[in-house]
Tab-separated table of C-alpha atoms in Angstrom:
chain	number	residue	atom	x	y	z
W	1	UNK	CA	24.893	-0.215	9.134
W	2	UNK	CA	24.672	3.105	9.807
W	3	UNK	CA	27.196	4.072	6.560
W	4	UNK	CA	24.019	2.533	4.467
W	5	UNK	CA	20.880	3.964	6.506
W	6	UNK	CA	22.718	7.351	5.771
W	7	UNK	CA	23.449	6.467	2.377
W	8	UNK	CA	19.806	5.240	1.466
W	9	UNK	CA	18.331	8.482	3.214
W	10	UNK	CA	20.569	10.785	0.704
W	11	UNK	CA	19.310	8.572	-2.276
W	12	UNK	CA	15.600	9.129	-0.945
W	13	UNK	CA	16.332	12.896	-2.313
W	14	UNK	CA	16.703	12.261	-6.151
W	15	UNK	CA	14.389	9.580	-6.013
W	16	UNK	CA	11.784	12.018	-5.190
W	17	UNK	CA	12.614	14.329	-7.251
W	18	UNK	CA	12.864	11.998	-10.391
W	19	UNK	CA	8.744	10.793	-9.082
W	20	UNK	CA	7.706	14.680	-9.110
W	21	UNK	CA	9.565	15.755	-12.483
W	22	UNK	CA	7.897	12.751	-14.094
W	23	UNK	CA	4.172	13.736	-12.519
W	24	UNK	CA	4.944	17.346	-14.023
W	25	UNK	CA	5.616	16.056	-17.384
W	26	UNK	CA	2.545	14.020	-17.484
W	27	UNK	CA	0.686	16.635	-16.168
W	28	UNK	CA	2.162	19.248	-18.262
W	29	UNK	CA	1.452	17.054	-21.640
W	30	UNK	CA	-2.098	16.140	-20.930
W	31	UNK	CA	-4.673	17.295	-23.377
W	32	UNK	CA	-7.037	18.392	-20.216
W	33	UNK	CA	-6.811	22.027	-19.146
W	34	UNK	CA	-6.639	22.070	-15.478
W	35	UNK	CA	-7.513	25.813	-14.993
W	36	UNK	CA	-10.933	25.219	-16.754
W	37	UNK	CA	-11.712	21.667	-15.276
W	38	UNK	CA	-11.305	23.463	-11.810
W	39	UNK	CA	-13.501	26.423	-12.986
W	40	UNK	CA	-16.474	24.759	-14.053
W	41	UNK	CA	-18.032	24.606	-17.713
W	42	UNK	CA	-19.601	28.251	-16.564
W	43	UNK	CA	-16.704	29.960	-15.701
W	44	UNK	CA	-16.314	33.252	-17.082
W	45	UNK	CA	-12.531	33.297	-19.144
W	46	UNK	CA	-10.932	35.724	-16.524
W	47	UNK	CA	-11.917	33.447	-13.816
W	48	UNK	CA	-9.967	30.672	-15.514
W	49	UNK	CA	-7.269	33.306	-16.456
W	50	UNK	CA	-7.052	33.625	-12.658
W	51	UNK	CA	-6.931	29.931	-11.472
W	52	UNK	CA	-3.673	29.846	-14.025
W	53	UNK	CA	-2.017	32.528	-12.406
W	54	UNK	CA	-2.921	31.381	-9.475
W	55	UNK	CA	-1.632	28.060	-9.897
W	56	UNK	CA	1.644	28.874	-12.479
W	57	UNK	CA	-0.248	26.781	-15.030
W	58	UNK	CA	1.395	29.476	-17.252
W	59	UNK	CA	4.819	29.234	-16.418
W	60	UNK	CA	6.867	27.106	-17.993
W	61	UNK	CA	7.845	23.529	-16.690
W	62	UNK	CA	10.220	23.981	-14.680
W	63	UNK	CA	9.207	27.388	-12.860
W	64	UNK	CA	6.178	25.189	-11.929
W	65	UNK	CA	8.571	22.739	-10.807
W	66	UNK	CA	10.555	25.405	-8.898
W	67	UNK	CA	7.613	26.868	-7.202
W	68	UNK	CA	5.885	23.302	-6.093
W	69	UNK	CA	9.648	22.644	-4.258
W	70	UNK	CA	9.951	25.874	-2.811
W	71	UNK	CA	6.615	25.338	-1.066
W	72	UNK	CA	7.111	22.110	-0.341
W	73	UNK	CA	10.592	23.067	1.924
W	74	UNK	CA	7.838	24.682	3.862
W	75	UNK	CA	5.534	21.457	4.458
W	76	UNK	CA	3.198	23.167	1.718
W	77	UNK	CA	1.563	20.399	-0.920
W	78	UNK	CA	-0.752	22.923	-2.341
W	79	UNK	CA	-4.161	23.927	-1.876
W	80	UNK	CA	-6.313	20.990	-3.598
W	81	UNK	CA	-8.701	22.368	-6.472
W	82	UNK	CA	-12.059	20.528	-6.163
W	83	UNK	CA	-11.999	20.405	-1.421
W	84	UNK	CA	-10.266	24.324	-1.494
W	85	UNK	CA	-8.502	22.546	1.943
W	86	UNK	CA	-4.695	21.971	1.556
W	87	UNK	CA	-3.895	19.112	0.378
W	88	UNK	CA	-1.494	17.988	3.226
W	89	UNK	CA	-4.725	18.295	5.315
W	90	UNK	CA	-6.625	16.109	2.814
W	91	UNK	CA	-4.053	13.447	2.933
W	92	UNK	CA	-3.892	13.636	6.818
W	93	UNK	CA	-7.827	12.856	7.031
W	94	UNK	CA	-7.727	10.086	4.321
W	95	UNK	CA	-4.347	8.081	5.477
W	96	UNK	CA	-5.974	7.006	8.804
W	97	UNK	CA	-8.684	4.814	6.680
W	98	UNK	CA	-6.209	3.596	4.070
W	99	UNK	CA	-3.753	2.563	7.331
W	100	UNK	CA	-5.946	0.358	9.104
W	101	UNK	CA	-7.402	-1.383	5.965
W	102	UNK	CA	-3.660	-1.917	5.378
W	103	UNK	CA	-2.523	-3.459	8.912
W	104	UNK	CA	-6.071	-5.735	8.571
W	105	UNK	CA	-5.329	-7.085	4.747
W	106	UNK	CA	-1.632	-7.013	5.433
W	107	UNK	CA	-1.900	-9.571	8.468
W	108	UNK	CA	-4.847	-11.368	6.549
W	109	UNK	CA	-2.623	-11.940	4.222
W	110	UNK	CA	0.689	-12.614	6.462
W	111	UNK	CA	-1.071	-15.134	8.362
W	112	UNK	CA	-2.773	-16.858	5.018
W	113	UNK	CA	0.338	-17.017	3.296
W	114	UNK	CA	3.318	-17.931	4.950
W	115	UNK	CA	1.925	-20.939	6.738
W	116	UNK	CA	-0.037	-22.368	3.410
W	117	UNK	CA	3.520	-21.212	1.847
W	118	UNK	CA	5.462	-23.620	4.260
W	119	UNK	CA	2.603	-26.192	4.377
W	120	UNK	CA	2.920	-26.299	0.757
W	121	UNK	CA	6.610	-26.939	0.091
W	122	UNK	CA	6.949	-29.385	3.167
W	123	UNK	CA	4.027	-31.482	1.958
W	124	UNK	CA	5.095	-31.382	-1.994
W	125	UNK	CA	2.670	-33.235	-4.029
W	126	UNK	CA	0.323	-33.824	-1.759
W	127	UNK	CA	-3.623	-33.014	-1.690
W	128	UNK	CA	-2.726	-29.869	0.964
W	129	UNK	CA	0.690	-28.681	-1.703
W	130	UNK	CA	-2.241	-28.844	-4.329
W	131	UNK	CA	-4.980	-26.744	-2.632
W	132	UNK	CA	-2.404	-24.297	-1.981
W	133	UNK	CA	-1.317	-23.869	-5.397
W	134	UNK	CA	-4.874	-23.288	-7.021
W	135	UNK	CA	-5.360	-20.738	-3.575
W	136	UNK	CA	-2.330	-18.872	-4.655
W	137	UNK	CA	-3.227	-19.057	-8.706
W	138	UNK	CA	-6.151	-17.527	-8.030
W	139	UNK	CA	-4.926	-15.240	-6.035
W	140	UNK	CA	-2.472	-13.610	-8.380
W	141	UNK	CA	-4.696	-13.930	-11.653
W	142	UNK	CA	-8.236	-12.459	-10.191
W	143	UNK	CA	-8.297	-8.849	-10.828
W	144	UNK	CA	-8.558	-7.402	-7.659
W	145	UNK	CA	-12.074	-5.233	-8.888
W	146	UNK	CA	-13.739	-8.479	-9.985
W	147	UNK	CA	-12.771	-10.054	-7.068
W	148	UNK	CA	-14.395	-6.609	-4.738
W	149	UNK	CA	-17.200	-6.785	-6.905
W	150	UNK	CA	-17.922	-10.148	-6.568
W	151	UNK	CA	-17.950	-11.333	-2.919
W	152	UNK	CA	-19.822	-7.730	-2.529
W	153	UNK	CA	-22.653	-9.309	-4.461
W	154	UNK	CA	-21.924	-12.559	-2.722
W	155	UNK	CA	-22.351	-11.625	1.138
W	156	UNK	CA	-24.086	-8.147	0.600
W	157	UNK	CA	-26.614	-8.850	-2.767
W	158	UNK	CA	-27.299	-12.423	-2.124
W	159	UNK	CA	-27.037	-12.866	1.343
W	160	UNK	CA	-26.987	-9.821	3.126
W	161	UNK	CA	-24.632	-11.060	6.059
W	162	UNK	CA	-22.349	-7.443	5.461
W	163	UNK	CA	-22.540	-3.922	4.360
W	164	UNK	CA	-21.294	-3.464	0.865
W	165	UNK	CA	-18.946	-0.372	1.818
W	166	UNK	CA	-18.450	2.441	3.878
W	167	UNK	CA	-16.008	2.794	6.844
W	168	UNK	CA	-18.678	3.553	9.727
W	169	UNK	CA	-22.804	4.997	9.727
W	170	UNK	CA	-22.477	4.984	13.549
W	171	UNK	CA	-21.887	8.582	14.874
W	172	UNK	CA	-18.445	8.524	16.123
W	173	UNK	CA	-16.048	11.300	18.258
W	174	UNK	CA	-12.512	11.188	15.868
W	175	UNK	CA	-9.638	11.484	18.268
W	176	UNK	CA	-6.852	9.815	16.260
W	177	UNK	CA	-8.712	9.069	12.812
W	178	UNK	CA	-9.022	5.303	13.310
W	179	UNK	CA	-12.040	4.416	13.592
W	180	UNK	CA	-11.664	1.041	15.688
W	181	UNK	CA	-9.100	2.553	17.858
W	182	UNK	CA	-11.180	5.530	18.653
W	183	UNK	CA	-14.349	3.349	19.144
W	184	UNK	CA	-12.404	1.465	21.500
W	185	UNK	CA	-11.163	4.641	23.140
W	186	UNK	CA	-14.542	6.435	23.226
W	187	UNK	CA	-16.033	2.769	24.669
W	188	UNK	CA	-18.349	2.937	21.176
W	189	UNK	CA	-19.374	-0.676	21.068
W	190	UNK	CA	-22.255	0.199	18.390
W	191	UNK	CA	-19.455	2.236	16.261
W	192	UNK	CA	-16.733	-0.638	16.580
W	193	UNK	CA	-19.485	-3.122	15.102
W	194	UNK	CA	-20.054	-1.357	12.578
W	195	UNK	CA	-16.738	-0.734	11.853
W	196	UNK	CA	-15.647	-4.220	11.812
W	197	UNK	CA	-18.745	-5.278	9.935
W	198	UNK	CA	-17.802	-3.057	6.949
W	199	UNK	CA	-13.956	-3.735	7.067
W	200	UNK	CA	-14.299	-7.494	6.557
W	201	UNK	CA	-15.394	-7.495	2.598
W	202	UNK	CA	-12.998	-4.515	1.453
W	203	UNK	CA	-9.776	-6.118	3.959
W	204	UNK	CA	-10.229	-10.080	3.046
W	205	UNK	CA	-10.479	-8.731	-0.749
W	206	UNK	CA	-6.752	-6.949	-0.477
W	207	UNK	CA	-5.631	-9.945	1.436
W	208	UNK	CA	-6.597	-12.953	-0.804
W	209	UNK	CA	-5.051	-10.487	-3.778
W	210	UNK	CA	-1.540	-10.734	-1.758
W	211	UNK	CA	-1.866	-13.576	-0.248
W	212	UNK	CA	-1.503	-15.623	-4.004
W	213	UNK	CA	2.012	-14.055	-3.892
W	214	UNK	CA	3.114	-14.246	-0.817
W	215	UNK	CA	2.377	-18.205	-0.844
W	216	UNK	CA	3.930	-18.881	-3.858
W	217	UNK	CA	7.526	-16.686	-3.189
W	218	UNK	CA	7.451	-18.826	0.363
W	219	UNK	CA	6.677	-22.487	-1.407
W	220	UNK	CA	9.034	-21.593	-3.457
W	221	UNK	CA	11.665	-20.497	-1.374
W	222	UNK	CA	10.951	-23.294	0.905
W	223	UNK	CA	11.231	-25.798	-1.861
W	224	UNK	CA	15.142	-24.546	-2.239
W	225	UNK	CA	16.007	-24.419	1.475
W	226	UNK	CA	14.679	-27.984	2.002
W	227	UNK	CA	16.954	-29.302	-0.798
W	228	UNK	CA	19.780	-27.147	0.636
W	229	UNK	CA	23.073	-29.072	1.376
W	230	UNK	CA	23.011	-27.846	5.346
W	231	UNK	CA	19.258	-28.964	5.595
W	232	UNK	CA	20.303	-32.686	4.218
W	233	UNK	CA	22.790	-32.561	7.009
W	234	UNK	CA	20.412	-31.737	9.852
W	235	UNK	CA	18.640	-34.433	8.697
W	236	UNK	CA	21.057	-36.608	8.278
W	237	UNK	CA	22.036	-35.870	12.199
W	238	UNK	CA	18.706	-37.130	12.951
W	239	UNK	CA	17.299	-33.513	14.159
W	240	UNK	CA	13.420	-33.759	14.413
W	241	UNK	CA	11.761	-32.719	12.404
W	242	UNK	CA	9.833	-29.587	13.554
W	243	UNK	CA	13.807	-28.092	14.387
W	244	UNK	CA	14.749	-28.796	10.681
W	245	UNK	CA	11.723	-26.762	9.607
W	246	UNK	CA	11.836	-23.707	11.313
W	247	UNK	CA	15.386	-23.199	13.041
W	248	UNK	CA	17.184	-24.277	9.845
W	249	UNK	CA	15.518	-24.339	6.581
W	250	UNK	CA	12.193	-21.382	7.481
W	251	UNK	CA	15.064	-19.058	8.565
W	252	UNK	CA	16.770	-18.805	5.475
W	253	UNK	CA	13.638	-19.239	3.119
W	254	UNK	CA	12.737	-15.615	4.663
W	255	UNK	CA	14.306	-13.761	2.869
W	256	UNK	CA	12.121	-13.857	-0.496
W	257	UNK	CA	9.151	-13.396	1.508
W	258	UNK	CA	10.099	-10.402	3.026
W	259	UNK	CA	10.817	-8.950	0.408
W	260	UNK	CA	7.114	-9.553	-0.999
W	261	UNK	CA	5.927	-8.393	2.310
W	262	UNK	CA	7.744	-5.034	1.888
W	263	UNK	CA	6.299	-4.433	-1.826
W	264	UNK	CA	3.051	-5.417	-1.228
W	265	UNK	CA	2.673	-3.215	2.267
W	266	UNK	CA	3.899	-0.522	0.484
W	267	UNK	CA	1.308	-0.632	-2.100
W	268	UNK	CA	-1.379	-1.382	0.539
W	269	UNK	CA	-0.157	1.640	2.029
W	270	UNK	CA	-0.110	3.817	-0.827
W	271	UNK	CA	-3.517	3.696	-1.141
W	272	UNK	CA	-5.859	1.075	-3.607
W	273	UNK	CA	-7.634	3.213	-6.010
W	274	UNK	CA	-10.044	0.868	-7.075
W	275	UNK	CA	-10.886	-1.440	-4.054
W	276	UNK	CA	-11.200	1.628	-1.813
W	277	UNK	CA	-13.559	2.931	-5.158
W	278	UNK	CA	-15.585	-0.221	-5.183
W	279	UNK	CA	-15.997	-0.343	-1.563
W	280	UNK	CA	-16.748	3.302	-0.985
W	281	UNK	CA	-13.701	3.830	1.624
W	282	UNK	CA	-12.718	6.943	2.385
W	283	UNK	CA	-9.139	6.313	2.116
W	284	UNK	CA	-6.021	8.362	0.501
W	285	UNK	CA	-6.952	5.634	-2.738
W	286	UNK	CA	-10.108	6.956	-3.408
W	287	UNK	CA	-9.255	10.857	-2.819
W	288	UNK	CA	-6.770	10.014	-5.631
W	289	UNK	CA	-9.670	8.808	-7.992
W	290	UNK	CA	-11.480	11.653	-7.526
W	291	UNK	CA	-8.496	14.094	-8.131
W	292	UNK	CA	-7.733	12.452	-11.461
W	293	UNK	CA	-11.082	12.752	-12.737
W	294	UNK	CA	-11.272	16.786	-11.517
W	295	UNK	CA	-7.524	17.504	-12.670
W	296	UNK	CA	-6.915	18.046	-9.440
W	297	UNK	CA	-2.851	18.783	-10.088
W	298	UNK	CA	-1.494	19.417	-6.205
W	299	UNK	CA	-3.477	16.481	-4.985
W	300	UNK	CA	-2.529	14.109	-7.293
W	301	UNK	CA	1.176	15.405	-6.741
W	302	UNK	CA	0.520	15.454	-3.317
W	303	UNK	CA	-0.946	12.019	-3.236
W	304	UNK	CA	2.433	10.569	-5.202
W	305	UNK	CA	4.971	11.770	-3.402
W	306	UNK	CA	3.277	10.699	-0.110
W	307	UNK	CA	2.701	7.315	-1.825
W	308	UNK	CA	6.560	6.944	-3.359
W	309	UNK	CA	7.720	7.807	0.225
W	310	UNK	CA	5.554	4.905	1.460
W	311	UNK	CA	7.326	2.800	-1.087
W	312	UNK	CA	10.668	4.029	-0.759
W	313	UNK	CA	10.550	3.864	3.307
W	314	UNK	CA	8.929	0.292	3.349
W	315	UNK	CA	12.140	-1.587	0.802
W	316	UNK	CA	13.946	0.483	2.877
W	317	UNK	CA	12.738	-0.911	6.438
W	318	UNK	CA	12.650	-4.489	4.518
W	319	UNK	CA	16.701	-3.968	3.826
W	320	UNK	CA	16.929	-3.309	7.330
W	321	UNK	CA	15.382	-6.346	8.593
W	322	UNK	CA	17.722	-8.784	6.045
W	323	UNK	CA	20.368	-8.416	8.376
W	324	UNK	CA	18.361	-9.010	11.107
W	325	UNK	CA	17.015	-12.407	10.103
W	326	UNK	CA	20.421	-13.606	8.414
W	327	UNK	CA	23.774	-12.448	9.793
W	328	UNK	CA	25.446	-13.020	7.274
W	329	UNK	CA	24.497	-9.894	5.069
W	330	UNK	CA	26.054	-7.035	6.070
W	331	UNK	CA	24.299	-4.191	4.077
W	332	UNK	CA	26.831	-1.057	2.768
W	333	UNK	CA	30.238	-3.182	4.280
W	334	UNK	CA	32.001	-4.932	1.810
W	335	UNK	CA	32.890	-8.491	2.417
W	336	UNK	CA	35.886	-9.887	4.484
């Protein structure tokens, strides 16, 4: 275990560096000229001269390259263009708000899932195995910004039971940058309303957009474990029911899910660019929007490399756990 933790940490390096060489190419090819985008229309020429230099935006690829790394073996992202803050600040401020929408959506989504997932595949053909199906075709075919905009004109427009966005108009101390924790912490009952209030549209949106896969990976995976050989001999033993379910056939099904659950909290965690848009949250999703429409170069780079560590760390927590839940992997030893 320990051979392949160290092994996957040493292939985090390359990985990395493959995600920022690619974002420098991009960036380097784009029509847009950064310098001048950052300057304003009424920028005199010297000033944009200056933001070049300032920036390398005249050096050539891989000087840029060279001079982005060397800063970043310092903890240095850059200074962002359109806030003038760094940019690891920046992504320090927003990550709070993108976090807990994650851990909200993510269990939404957990707790929606799995047990319509299992519900589904042990009740095959049935009226439940059928509203489970639509559930999770809808889930994976509604684009997630039709599906923001549209219960925000649902409960907001039409009925006006929630706000339509915004993490919290109640004047709130930050101490960690949660909002509900600090609520809690300041005893902010107002705050943590509010809070809640305007987390239920933007979190249920995320987790009926999972949710359609994580049902159908665990029907599916369900659906093969039931017609497994050593599940037809638990029944055959005369094992209840319930014990068949969930000590034999749920415990090897898991392993698809988890899987799904380690992609899709990754990409929670990276940060939703258009929910958090829609919804006006003041996540790391939304900072991203903005800093592709200014050319905002170090916080877009910034913002990718935070989000392909989120990406990279999450599979690799989710190999972790395979070995955990069945015994008979063994990840990085070969097989006896």
């Amino acid at each position: 275990m320990s051979n392949y933790i160290l092994r996957r940490l040493l292939l985090l390096i390359p990985t990395l560096l493959g995600i920022l060489l690619l974002i420098f190419v991009i960036a380097y090819v784009i029509p847009a000229d950064p310098a001048r985008a950052w300057a304003g229309p009424k920028a005199r020429p010297e000033q944009v001269e200056l933001l070049r230099q300032r920036y390398h935006l005249n050096d050539p690829l891989y000087l840029q390259v060279y001079h982005y790394l060397k800063n970043l073996l310092h903890g240095d992202l850059g200074i962002s263009a359109t806030t003038k803050r760094p940019v690891l600040d920046d992504l320090k401020h927003f990550f709070p708000a993108t976090v807990e929408l994650t851990i909200v959506a993510f269990t939404l989504s957990i707790l929606m899932g799995v047990p319509l997932g299992i519900l589904s595949a042990v009740k095959r053909n049935s009226l439940v195995d059928h509203i489970s199906r639509v559930l999770a075709l809808l889930g994976v075919s509604t684009p997630l910004f039709w599906l923001g905009l549209l219960v925000q004109f649902i409960f907001y427009f039409k009925l006006g039971w929630l706000p339509a966005g915004g993490r919290c108009e109640v004047d709130l101390q930050r101490i960690t940058g949660f909002v509900i924790l600090d609520s809690l912490l300041t005893h902010n009952m107002p705050a943590l309303v509010d809070a809640l209030k305007r987390l239920v549209l933007p979190s249920f949106t995320l987790a009926f957009y999972s949710m359609g896969y994580l049902l159908r990976i665990t029907r599916g995976s369900m659906l093969e474990a039931l017609q497994s050989e050593y599940v037809v001999t638990a029944r055959a033993k005369g094992l209840p029911q319930r014990v068949v379910i969930y000590r034999h056939a749920l415990k090897n099904a898991l392993i698809p899910p988890l899987t799904v659950m380690g992609i899709r909290l990754g990409w929670l965690l990276a940060g939703t660019v258009l929910l958090e848009t829609i919804f006006a949250w003041p996540g790391m999703g939304r900072y991203a929007a903005g800093s592709i429409v200014q050319v905002d170069l170090p916080a877009v780079v910034g913002y990718t490399l935070i989000s392909a560590l989120v990406m990279v760390f999450s599979n690799f927590f989710v190999d972790i756990l395979y070995s955990l839940i069945d015994p008979r992997i063994r990840l990085g030893e070969k097989a006896r």
